[in-house]
Amino acid sequence: MDTKTHETTSTRFAIRPFRVDLPEETLADLRRRITSTVWPEKETVADASQGVQLATMQALARYWGSEYDFRRLAAKLNALPQFLTEIDGLDIHFIHVRSKHENALPLIVTHGWPGSVIEQLKIIDPLTNPTAHGANVSDAFDLVIPSLPGHGFSGKPTTTGWDPIRIARAWIVLMKRLGYTRFVAQGGDWGNAVTEQMALQAPPELLGIHTNMPATVPDDVAKALQFGDPPPSGLSADERHAYDQLDFFYKHGLAYAQEMGNRPQTLYGIADSPIGLAAWMLDHDARSYALIAAAFDGHPGGLSRDDVLDNVMLYWMSKTAISSARLYWESKLAFFAPKGVTIPVAVSAFPDELYQAPRSWTERAYPKLIYYNRLDKGGHFAAWEQPQLLSEELRAGFRSLR
């Protein structure tokens, strides 16, 4: 008998508690793979222009293999309310922390690649328990933090079609299934792509969105970047700065996305080697890599060695190196082009993001811009690197929608 056919609706749409299980044999295999890494020779330059440097990866391997607490991550995740629920035929994993304060505003926060729910762990208490962090009761949020399909402990799609548009539909179902009749959404990287698609689908329950990696680049700028032409004339200082950041990224930082967008299945090496996976994930963008490398050189900034390895560990434990890469193959959306979002939007422009969106571009991209702030520190992984700043931004950005 096909039990699926005879499942009740309540069973199929149930919200089931979830706990991370980390078998000892998995950890023993991981340690063995780290210590048996076959290393290449050192790069032939004194900087990171050839990629992640040998000294950084060997320092990471030493710490990961001998000092890192393999059990701490599972304990940290299992201390949070985690759940699974089936949406559109796929199990979706999510963390759901309700504020103790009444009238908390429900907020769904979406991570990107090479991020995960690990990115958002530091903003949970500041947003759900604001009075313990110098903010007001009226700033409280209920937080829903899902794992993208093919990432973390969500299911891995076995067929094509799970692009940001479909994920956005699933997130709307998730929030309504949790009983929320009004909510807001936030994201950067893929999280922005999904969040903007939620806004375009415009369910009446969605009051507005916040993004820390907005899609604002005008057509003429995008064309100049694509074809390597000079920048359009008449750019302001902020616009020229954004152009230069994007020009650098297109020339020196986009290769990982092109490979995953074209040939994700080819990346067997990162599914087989934990050090290969870590190096691939560290090389997202130049500013983030500099921050991460400093942590393994004894100079931690916004990210510690444990922060970095917790995130890599999540990918390794869940065996999602390849399934996560497929999102680049699935998506046909232009990352930085305005999408025509017409609901209220709040934007936080961090200086070390792939580009710091100028106010002028942002106002054109989002006709209902309700908040814009140009920050003086922070990069691509805002929630992870600058949790206090991003928490303050979310409180301010959504205040007018409460």
C-alpha positions as a printed NumPy array, in Angstrom:
array([[  0.   ,   0.   ,   0.   ],
       [  1.188,   3.514,  -0.808],
       [  0.91 ,   5.079,   2.625],
       [  1.636,   8.539,   1.207],
       [ -1.653,   8.477,  -0.672],
       [ -3.574,   7.73 ,   2.498],
       [ -1.878,  10.2  ,   4.81 ],
       [ -4.201,  12.659,   6.494],
       [ -3.747,  16.332,   5.738],
       [ -2.889,  16.999,   9.385],
       [ -0.105,  14.382,   9.262],
       [  1.405,  15.714,   6.036],
       [  1.398,  19.3  ,   7.265],
       [  2.508,  18.492,  10.815],
       [  5.259,  20.512,  12.475],
       [  7.647,  17.973,  13.979],
       [ 10.343,  18.68 ,  16.583],
       [ 13.906,  18.192,  15.329],
       [ 17.206,  17.502,  17.058],
       [ 20.707,  17.279,  15.599],
       [ 22.238,  13.829,  15.932],
       [ 25.985,  13.579,  15.502],
       [ 27.191,   9.946,  15.557],
       [ 30.693,   9.339,  16.893],
       [ 31.664,   7.464,  13.722],
       [ 30.86 ,  10.608,  11.696],
       [ 33.203,  12.657,  13.879],
       [ 35.929,  10.006,  13.763],
       [ 35.731,   9.945,   9.955],
       [ 35.898,  13.75 ,   9.84 ],
       [ 38.995,  13.851,  12.055],
       [ 40.659,  11.212,   9.879],
       [ 39.927,  13.163,   6.691],
       [ 41.27 ,  16.411,   8.189],
       [ 44.529,  14.844,   9.355],
       [ 45.072,  12.954,   6.073],
       [ 44.627,  15.997,   3.832],
       [ 46.978,  15.996,   0.844],
       [ 48.32 ,  19.543,   0.711],
       [ 49.41 ,  21.42 ,  -2.415],
       [ 52.518,  23.586,  -2.492],
       [ 52.396,  27.124,  -1.197],
       [ 51.064,  29.832,  -3.502],
       [ 53.712,  31.679,  -5.489],
       [ 52.6  ,  35.151,  -4.385],
       [ 52.654,  36.911,  -1.016],
       [ 48.951,  37.757,  -0.998],
       [ 45.564,  36.092,  -1.611],
       [ 45.43 ,  36.865,  -5.338],
       [ 45.739,  33.139,  -6.167],
       [ 43.053,  32.15 ,  -3.671],
       [ 42.854,  30.894,  -0.093],
       [ 46.397,  30.772,   1.207],
       [ 48.103,  27.588,   2.354],
       [ 49.036,  29.005,   5.768],
       [ 45.4  ,  29.926,   6.453],
       [ 44.117,  26.463,   5.553],
       [ 46.83 ,  24.654,   7.512],
       [ 46.072,  26.786,  10.564],
       [ 42.377,  26.004,  10.118],
       [ 43.121,  22.281,   9.815],
       [ 45.3  ,  22.265,  12.941],
       [ 42.603,  23.948,  14.994],
       [ 39.751,  21.902,  13.51 ],
       [ 41.527,  18.595,  13.984],
       [ 42.92 ,  19.1  ,  17.486],
       [ 41.216,  21.93 ,  19.412],
       [ 37.734,  22.517,  17.973],
       [ 34.898,  21.082,  20.1  ],
       [ 32.945,  18.885,  17.697],
       [ 30.039,  18.404,  20.113],
       [ 29.468,  22.052,  20.988],
       [ 27.666,  22.902,  17.738],
       [ 25.066,  20.15 ,  18.09 ],
       [ 24.452,  21.176,  21.706],
       [ 24.061,  24.821,  20.677],
       [ 21.526,  23.973,  17.984],
       [ 19.649,  21.494,  20.179],
       [ 19.217,  24.194,  22.842],
       [ 16.971,  26.018,  20.336],
       [ 13.434,  25.081,  19.253],
       [ 13.989,  23.362,  15.885],
       [ 11.36 ,  21.81 ,  13.655],
       [ 10.661,  20.101,  10.346],
       [  7.534,  20.484,   8.233],
       [  6.737,  19.257,   4.729],
       [  5.986,  21.97 ,   2.175],
       [  5.524,  21.273,  -1.533],
       [  6.796,  17.727,  -1.036],
       [ 10.026,  18.72 ,   0.754],
       [ 10.936,  18.748,   4.429],
       [ 11.873,  22.251,   5.573],
       [ 14.015,  22.673,   8.692],
       [ 13.593,  25.835,  10.743],
       [ 14.384,  27.391,  14.088],
       [ 11.378,  29.074,  15.69 ],
       [ 11.901,  31.269,  18.761],
       [  8.87 ,  33.123,  20.106],
       [  9.411,  36.254,  22.18 ],
       [  8.093,  36.308,  25.729],
       [  6.71 ,  39.771,  24.97 ],
       [  3.175,  40.223,  23.698],
       [  2.639,  41.781,  20.278],
       [  6.074,  40.676,  19.048],
       [  6.372,  41.135,  15.281],
       [  6.878,  37.817,  13.447],
       [ 10.022,  37.893,  11.277],
       [ 11.349,  35.241,   8.877],
       [ 15.097,  35.555,   8.226],
       [ 16.728,  33.729,   5.315],
       [ 20.424,  32.9  ,   5.022],
       [ 22.525,  32.672,   1.857],
       [ 25.525,  30.693,   0.548],
       [ 28.012,  29.841,   1.97 ],
       [ 25.978,  30.707,   5.035],
       [ 23.395,  28.757,   6.986],
       [ 21.219,  29.177,  10.06 ],
       [ 24.563,  29.509,  11.892],
       [ 24.708,  33.075,  10.507],
       [ 21.593,  34.071,  12.441],
       [ 22.229,  32.498,  15.846],
       [ 23.723,  35.69 ,  17.304],
       [ 20.657,  37.832,  16.493],
       [ 18.097,  35.497,  18.108],
       [ 18.319,  36.798,  21.664],
       [ 18.707,  40.507,  20.775],
       [ 15.58 ,  40.363,  18.6  ],
       [ 13.357,  38.101,  20.725],
       [ 14.511,  39.463,  24.092],
       [ 15.185,  43.149,  23.356],
       [ 15.008,  44.43 ,  26.939],
       [ 18.112,  42.368,  27.79 ],
       [ 19.985,  44.204,  25.033],
       [ 19.116,  47.82 ,  25.715],
       [ 16.044,  47.968,  23.47 ],
       [ 12.328,  48.34 ,  24.211],
       [  9.554,  45.791,  24.669],
       [  7.924,  47.312,  21.594],
       [ 10.938,  46.178,  19.511],
       [ 10.362,  42.442,  20.141],
       [ 10.232,  39.914,  17.293],
       [  9.152,  36.296,  16.962],
       [ 11.893,  34.708,  14.828],
       [ 11.586,  32.022,  12.17 ],
       [ 14.937,  30.978,  10.653],
       [ 14.592,  28.298,   7.956],
       [ 17.282,  26.329,   6.154],
       [ 17.1  ,  26.756,   2.391],
       [ 16.203,  23.58 ,   0.462],
       [ 19.366,  21.555,  -0.072],
       [ 21.052,  23.358,   2.819],
       [ 21.469,  22.369,   6.454],
       [ 18.805,  19.99 ,   7.691],
       [ 16.15 ,  20.825,   5.111],
       [ 15.397,  18.168,   2.506],
       [ 17.451,  17.896,  -0.666],
       [ 15.359,  18.355,  -3.807],
       [ 15.463,  15.276,  -6.049],
       [ 13.911,  17.098,  -9.004],
       [ 14.525,  20.496, -10.571],
       [ 12.548,  23.642,  -9.867],
       [ 13.523,  24.75 ,  -6.372],
       [ 14.546,  28.301,  -7.301],
       [ 14.102,  31.449,  -5.143],
       [ 10.572,  31.941,  -6.51 ],
       [  9.437,  28.504,  -5.325],
       [ 11.287,  28.892,  -2.013],
       [  9.487,  32.218,  -1.462],
       [  6.128,  30.474,  -1.946],
       [  7.186,  27.842,   0.587],
       [  8.215,  30.488,   3.145],
       [  4.796,  32.158,   2.86 ],
       [  3.16 ,  28.766,   3.476],
       [  5.461,  28.219,   6.464],
       [  4.597,  31.524,   8.125],
       [  0.875,  30.985,   7.629],
       [  1.159,  27.387,   8.877],
       [  2.722,  28.769,  12.06 ],
       [ -0.434,  30.843,  12.515],
       [  0.947,  34.254,  11.641],
       [ -1.547,  36.619,  10.035],
       [  0.987,  39.438,   9.691],
       [  4.751,  39.196,   9.385],
       [  7.904,  40.73 ,   7.89 ],
       [ 10.876,  39.147,   6.109],
       [ 14.631,  39.736,   5.952],
       [ 17.623,  38.413,   4.054],
       [ 20.963,  38.957,   2.362],
       [ 22.632,  37.005,  -0.442],
       [ 20.183,  34.218,  -1.461],
       [ 18.131,  35.416,   1.492],
       [ 17.59 ,  38.697,  -0.336],
       [ 16.609,  36.89 ,  -3.543],
       [ 14.019,  34.816,  -1.658],
       [ 12.785,  37.764,   0.402],
       [ 12.306,  39.969,  -2.668],
       [ 10.373,  37.167,  -4.363],
       [  8.109,  36.982,  -1.294],
       [  7.539,  40.718,  -1.72 ],
       [  6.712,  40.284,  -5.418],
       [  4.196,  37.553,  -4.578],
       [  2.735,  40.133,  -2.166],
       [  0.695,  37.994,   0.223],
       [ -1.522,  40.3  ,   2.304],
       [  0.125,  39.005,   5.474],
       [  3.577,  40.356,   4.439],
       [  3.889,  43.912,   5.75 ],
       [  7.353,  44.687,   4.396],
       [ 10.914,  43.442,   3.967],
       [ 14.439,  44.324,   5.048],
       [ 17.585,  43.539,   3.091],
       [ 21.293,  43.928,   3.734],
       [ 22.191,  43.047,   0.126],
       [ 19.669,  44.995,  -1.952],
       [ 19.163,  44.592,  -5.694],
       [ 19.475,  48.171,  -6.934],
       [ 21.978,  48.307,  -9.821],
       [ 20.622,  50.404, -12.74 ],
       [ 20.598,  48.955, -16.274],
       [ 23.292,  51.243, -17.655],
       [ 25.654,  50.378, -14.799],
       [ 24.918,  46.648, -15.148],
       [ 25.659,  46.758, -18.885],
       [ 28.94 ,  48.612, -18.385],
       [ 30.006,  46.014, -15.796],
       [ 28.957,  43.103, -18.   ],
       [ 30.896,  44.249, -21.052],
       [ 33.847,  45.825, -19.251],
       [ 32.962,  49.294, -20.522],
       [ 33.829,  52.516, -18.684],
       [ 31.316,  53.503, -16.004],
       [ 28.413,  55.708, -17.132],
       [ 29.139,  59.425, -16.88 ],
       [ 27.649,  61.508, -14.103],
       [ 27.947,  58.98 , -11.26 ],
       [ 28.072,  60.515,  -7.781],
       [ 30.911,  59.617,  -5.409],
       [ 28.772,  56.939,  -3.69 ],
       [ 27.635,  55.549,  -7.034],
       [ 31.193,  55.406,  -8.375],
       [ 32.323,  53.636,  -5.202],
       [ 29.568,  51.04 ,  -5.669],
       [ 30.549,  50.656,  -9.332],
       [ 34.188,  50.051,  -8.399],
       [ 33.211,  47.454,  -5.774],
       [ 31.05 ,  45.612,  -8.302],
       [ 33.732,  45.85 , -10.986],
       [ 36.22 ,  44.187,  -8.63 ],
       [ 33.722,  41.464,  -7.706],
       [ 32.819,  40.702, -11.325],
       [ 36.496,  40.448, -12.287],
       [ 37.912,  38.696,  -9.226],
       [ 35.114,  37.294,  -7.067],
       [ 32.432,  35.728,  -9.252],
       [ 34.106,  32.471, -10.312],
       [ 32.601,  30.339,  -7.526],
       [ 29.073,  31.363,  -8.543],
       [ 29.782,  30.733, -12.221],
       [ 31.053,  27.215, -11.504],
       [ 28.1  ,  26.329,  -9.262],
       [ 25.691,  27.962, -11.692],
       [ 27.01 ,  25.907, -14.587],
       [ 28.434,  22.655, -13.208],
       [ 27.45 ,  22.075,  -9.555],
       [ 27.64 ,  18.302,  -9.859],
       [ 31.316,  18.51 , -10.832],
       [ 32.336,  19.657,  -7.34 ],
       [ 32.878,  16.132,  -5.94 ],
       [ 36.045,  17.267,  -4.202],
       [ 34.214,  19.497,  -1.718],
       [ 31.803,  16.67 ,  -0.86 ],
       [ 34.733,  14.319,  -0.181],
       [ 37.283,  16.573,   1.542],
       [ 36.399,  18.709,   4.585],
       [ 39.437,  20.913,   3.932],
       [ 38.39 ,  21.287,   0.293],
       [ 34.887,  22.261,   1.444],
       [ 36.238,  24.784,   3.954],
       [ 38.516,  26.413,   1.367],
       [ 35.671,  26.66 ,  -1.168],
       [ 33.427,  28.294,   1.446],
       [ 36.097,  30.707,   2.708],
       [ 36.684,  32.126,  -0.773],
       [ 33.318,  33.889,  -1.126],
       [ 34.514,  37.48 ,  -1.369],
       [ 37.768,  39.283,  -0.653],
       [ 36.594,  41.221,   2.409],
       [ 35.03 ,  38.173,   4.087],
       [ 38.098,  36.079,   3.355],
       [ 40.358,  38.719,   4.924],
       [ 38.172,  38.711,   8.038],
       [ 38.197,  34.897,   8.263],
       [ 41.918,  34.566,   7.554],
       [ 42.654,  37.055,  10.333],
       [ 40.774,  34.843,  12.799],
       [ 43.112,  31.943,  12.027],
       [ 46.113,  34.273,  12.216],
       [ 45.337,  35.203,  15.81 ],
       [ 43.43 ,  38.413,  15.062],
       [ 39.709,  37.625,  15.262],
       [ 37.362,  40.442,  14.275],
       [ 33.639,  39.932,  13.914],
       [ 34.121,  36.2  ,  13.282],
       [ 36.   ,  33.733,  15.473],
       [ 37.58 ,  30.432,  14.45 ],
       [ 34.639,  28.61 ,  16.024],
       [ 32.145,  30.758,  14.095],
       [ 33.797,  29.818,  10.81 ],
       [ 34.101,  26.126,  11.596],
       [ 30.562,  25.845,  13.002],
       [ 29.293,  26.924,   9.593],
       [ 31.559,  24.529,   7.678],
       [ 30.612,  21.758,  10.126],
       [ 26.925,  22.258,   9.374],
       [ 27.552,  21.714,   5.663],
       [ 29.725,  18.674,   6.382],
       [ 27.317,  17.077,   8.886],
       [ 24.355,  17.528,   6.567],
       [ 26.303,  16.475,   3.425],
       [ 24.998,  19.486,   1.504],
       [ 28.098,  20.634,  -0.411],
       [ 26.567,  19.699,  -3.771],
       [ 22.853,  20.099,  -3.017],
       [ 23.433,  23.672,  -1.816],
       [ 25.484,  24.504,  -4.926],
       [ 22.53 ,  23.559,  -7.159],
       [ 20.614,  26.689,  -6.128],
       [ 22.997,  28.655,  -8.363],
       [ 22.083,  26.324, -11.252],
       [ 18.356,  26.614, -10.516],
       [ 18.099,  30.395, -10.248],
       [ 17.677,  32.466, -13.393],
       [ 17.379,  35.758, -11.492],
       [ 19.868,  38.593, -11.929],
       [ 21.335,  39.079,  -8.475],
       [ 21.698,  42.856,  -8.434],
       [ 18.989,  44.052, -10.865],
       [ 15.888,  45.777,  -9.4  ],
       [ 12.886,  43.422,  -9.457],
       [ 10.021,  45.891,  -9.131],
       [  9.242,  45.423,  -5.432],
       [  6.328,  47.68 ,  -4.514],
       [  5.722,  46.859,  -0.831],
       [  7.589,  48.687,   1.989],
       [ 11.341,  48.034,   2.023],
       [ 14.054,  48.811,   4.599],
       [ 17.714,  48.728,   3.524],
       [ 20.957,  48.575,   5.495],
       [ 24.008,  49.242,   3.304],
       [ 27.158,  47.766,   4.841],
       [ 30.532,  49.052,   3.558],
       [ 32.194,  45.664,   2.987],
       [ 29.214,  44.063,   1.249],
       [ 29.801,  43.024,  -2.376],
       [ 28.707,  46.6  ,  -3.022],
       [ 27.425,  49.331,  -0.735],
       [ 24.136,  50.342,  -2.339],
       [ 23.894,  54.14 ,  -2.739],
       [ 20.743,  55.84 ,  -1.49 ],
       [ 20.027,  57.143,  -5.022],
       [ 19.936,  53.654,  -6.563],
       [ 18.015,  52.306,  -3.574],
       [ 15.268,  54.922,  -3.818],
       [ 14.787,  54.13 ,  -7.509],
       [ 14.72 ,  50.361,  -6.943],
       [ 12.243,  50.493,  -4.051],
       [  9.508,  53.132,  -4.496],
       [  8.214,  52.396,  -0.972],
       [ 11.575,  52.738,   0.773],
       [ 10.752,  53.227,   4.455],
       [ 14.287,  53.101,   5.863],
       [ 17.838,  53.455,   4.55 ],
       [ 21.077,  53.523,   6.509],
       [ 24.657,  53.563,   5.252],
       [ 26.78 ,  51.91 ,   7.932],
       [ 30.483,  52.386,   8.575],
       [ 31.426,  48.78 ,   9.393],
       [ 30.277,  45.279,   8.527],
       [ 30.283,  43.08 ,   5.462],
       [ 28.509,  40.321,   3.584],
       [ 27.629,  38.191,   6.63 ],
       [ 26.018,  41.021,   8.58 ],
       [ 24.04 ,  38.989,  11.141],
       [ 27.044,  36.755,  11.815],
       [ 29.735,  39.423,  11.895],
       [ 27.846,  42.431,  13.312],
       [ 24.837,  40.997,  15.173],
       [ 24.328,  44.051,  17.389],
       [ 24.362,  46.429,  14.436],
       [ 22.018,  44.303,  12.334],
       [ 19.642,  43.855,  15.283],
       [ 19.507,  47.638,  15.694],
       [ 18.904,  48.003,  11.957],
       [ 16.002,  45.546,  12.003],
       [ 14.379,  47.25 ,  14.971],
       [ 14.663,  50.657,  13.285],
       [ 13.781,  49.412,   9.814],
       [ 10.535,  47.72 ,  10.787],
       [  9.426,  50.134,  13.53 ],
       [  6.984,  52.005,  11.278],
       [  5.222,  48.768,  10.279],
       [  4.252,  47.649,  13.771]])
